[in-house]
Amino acid sequence: MKKTLAAAAIAATLLAGTASAGSLSDPIVTPDVVMVDAQENASNVEGLIAAVAVIAIILGPSL
């Protein structure tokens, strides 16, 4: 009985294939495209820097 059980276990091991959860190729991921208008953002930052500079010049001597 033990030999029969052992033989069945060995046969099942040899006949079973390897477990595979998919292929070995790299996954294909499409990048998200984000469009940003850099010119408008840059002009807003330049205006903010100019305003802060003017306020610093005005308040500088009083601080």
PDB file of C-alpha atoms in Angstrom, residues 2-62:
ATOM      1  CA  LYS A   2       2.801   2.385   0.874  1.00  0.00           C
ATOM      2  CA  LYS A   3       4.616   1.622  -2.377  1.00  0.00           C
ATOM      3  CA  THR A   4       1.445   2.231  -4.378  1.00  0.00           C
ATOM      4  CA  LEU A   5       0.867   5.566  -2.636  1.00  0.00           C
ATOM      5  CA  ALA A   6       4.496   6.583  -3.124  1.00  0.00           C
ATOM      6  CA  ALA A   7       4.376   5.590  -6.800  1.00  0.00           C
ATOM      7  CA  ALA A   8       1.191   7.598  -7.295  1.00  0.00           C
ATOM      8  CA  ALA A   9       2.770  10.638  -5.616  1.00  0.00           C
ATOM      9  CA  ILE A  10       5.886  10.384  -7.794  1.00  0.00           C
ATOM     10  CA  ALA A  11       3.789   9.938 -10.945  1.00  0.00           C
ATOM     11  CA  ALA A  12       1.646  12.954 -10.063  1.00  0.00           C
ATOM     12  CA  THR A  13       4.777  15.028  -9.448  1.00  0.00           C
ATOM     13  CA  LEU A  14       6.353  14.037 -12.748  1.00  0.00           C
ATOM     14  CA  LEU A  15       3.191  14.536 -14.788  1.00  0.00           C
ATOM     15  CA  ALA A  16       2.288  17.907 -13.275  1.00  0.00           C
ATOM     16  CA  GLY A  17       3.638  20.907 -15.124  1.00  0.00           C
ATOM     17  CA  THR A  18       5.190  23.933 -13.543  1.00  0.00           C
ATOM     18  CA  ALA A  19       2.849  26.607 -12.271  1.00  0.00           C
ATOM     19  CA  SER A  20       2.876  29.744 -14.398  1.00  0.00           C
ATOM     20  CA  ALA A  21       0.971  32.948 -13.721  1.00  0.00           C
ATOM     21  CA  GLY A  22       1.454  34.381 -17.179  1.00  0.00           C
ATOM     22  CA  SER A  23       4.182  34.864 -19.709  1.00  0.00           C
ATOM     23  CA  LEU A  24       7.733  35.924 -18.981  1.00  0.00           C
ATOM     24  CA  SER A  25       7.591  38.940 -21.263  1.00  0.00           C
ATOM     25  CA  ASP A  26       7.595  42.444 -19.817  1.00  0.00           C
ATOM     26  CA  PRO A  27       4.181  44.035 -19.259  1.00  0.00           C
ATOM     27  CA  ILE A  28       3.137  46.747 -21.687  1.00  0.00           C
ATOM     28  CA  VAL A  29       2.239  49.954 -19.868  1.00  0.00           C
ATOM     29  CA  THR A  30       1.109  53.015 -21.787  1.00  0.00           C
ATOM     30  CA  PRO A  31       2.265  56.315 -20.279  1.00  0.00           C
ATOM     31  CA  ASP A  32      -0.274  58.993 -19.403  1.00  0.00           C
ATOM     32  CA  VAL A  33       0.193  62.111 -21.519  1.00  0.00           C
ATOM     33  CA  VAL A  34      -0.205  65.385 -19.641  1.00  0.00           C
ATOM     34  CA  MET A  35      -0.237  68.619 -21.622  1.00  0.00           C
ATOM     35  CA  VAL A  36       0.821  71.758 -19.784  1.00  0.00           C
ATOM     36  CA  ASP A  37       1.201  75.213 -21.209  1.00  0.00           C
ATOM     37  CA  ALA A  38       4.521  76.332 -19.763  1.00  0.00           C
ATOM     38  CA  GLN A  39       4.400  79.873 -21.140  1.00  0.00           C
ATOM     39  CA  GLU A  40       1.337  80.924 -19.159  1.00  0.00           C
ATOM     40  CA  ASN A  41       2.663  79.383 -15.950  1.00  0.00           C
ATOM     41  CA  ALA A  42       6.048  81.077 -16.384  1.00  0.00           C
ATOM     42  CA  SER A  43       4.475  84.495 -16.898  1.00  0.00           C
ATOM     43  CA  ASN A  44       2.395  84.069 -13.717  1.00  0.00           C
ATOM     44  CA  VAL A  45       5.511  83.210 -11.721  1.00  0.00           C
ATOM     45  CA  GLU A  46       7.439  86.157 -13.155  1.00  0.00           C
ATOM     46  CA  GLY A  47       4.643  88.517 -12.169  1.00  0.00           C
ATOM     47  CA  LEU A  48       4.559  87.077  -8.651  1.00  0.00           C
ATOM     48  CA  ILE A  49       8.331  87.461  -8.288  1.00  0.00           C
ATOM     49  CA  ALA A  50       8.157  91.059  -9.494  1.00  0.00           C
ATOM     50  CA  ALA A  51       5.353  91.868  -7.026  1.00  0.00           C
ATOM     51  CA  VAL A  52       7.229  90.314  -4.095  1.00  0.00           C
ATOM     52  CA  ALA A  53      10.393  92.219  -5.090  1.00  0.00           C
ATOM     53  CA  VAL A  54       8.524  95.552  -5.171  1.00  0.00           C
ATOM     54  CA  ILE A  55       6.950  94.869  -1.760  1.00  0.00           C
ATOM     55  CA  ALA A  56      10.360  93.881  -0.328  1.00  0.00           C
ATOM     56  CA  ILE A  57      11.907  97.099  -1.647  1.00  0.00           C
ATOM     57  CA  ILE A  58       9.113  99.222  -0.199  1.00  0.00           C
ATOM     58  CA  LEU A  59       9.046  97.501   3.214  1.00  0.00           C
ATOM     59  CA  GLY A  60      12.809  96.827   3.393  1.00  0.00           C
ATOM     60  CA  PRO A  61      13.933 100.097   5.049  1.00  0.00           C
ATOM     61  CA  SER A  62      11.063 100.047   7.587  1.00  0.00           C
TER      62      SER A  62
END
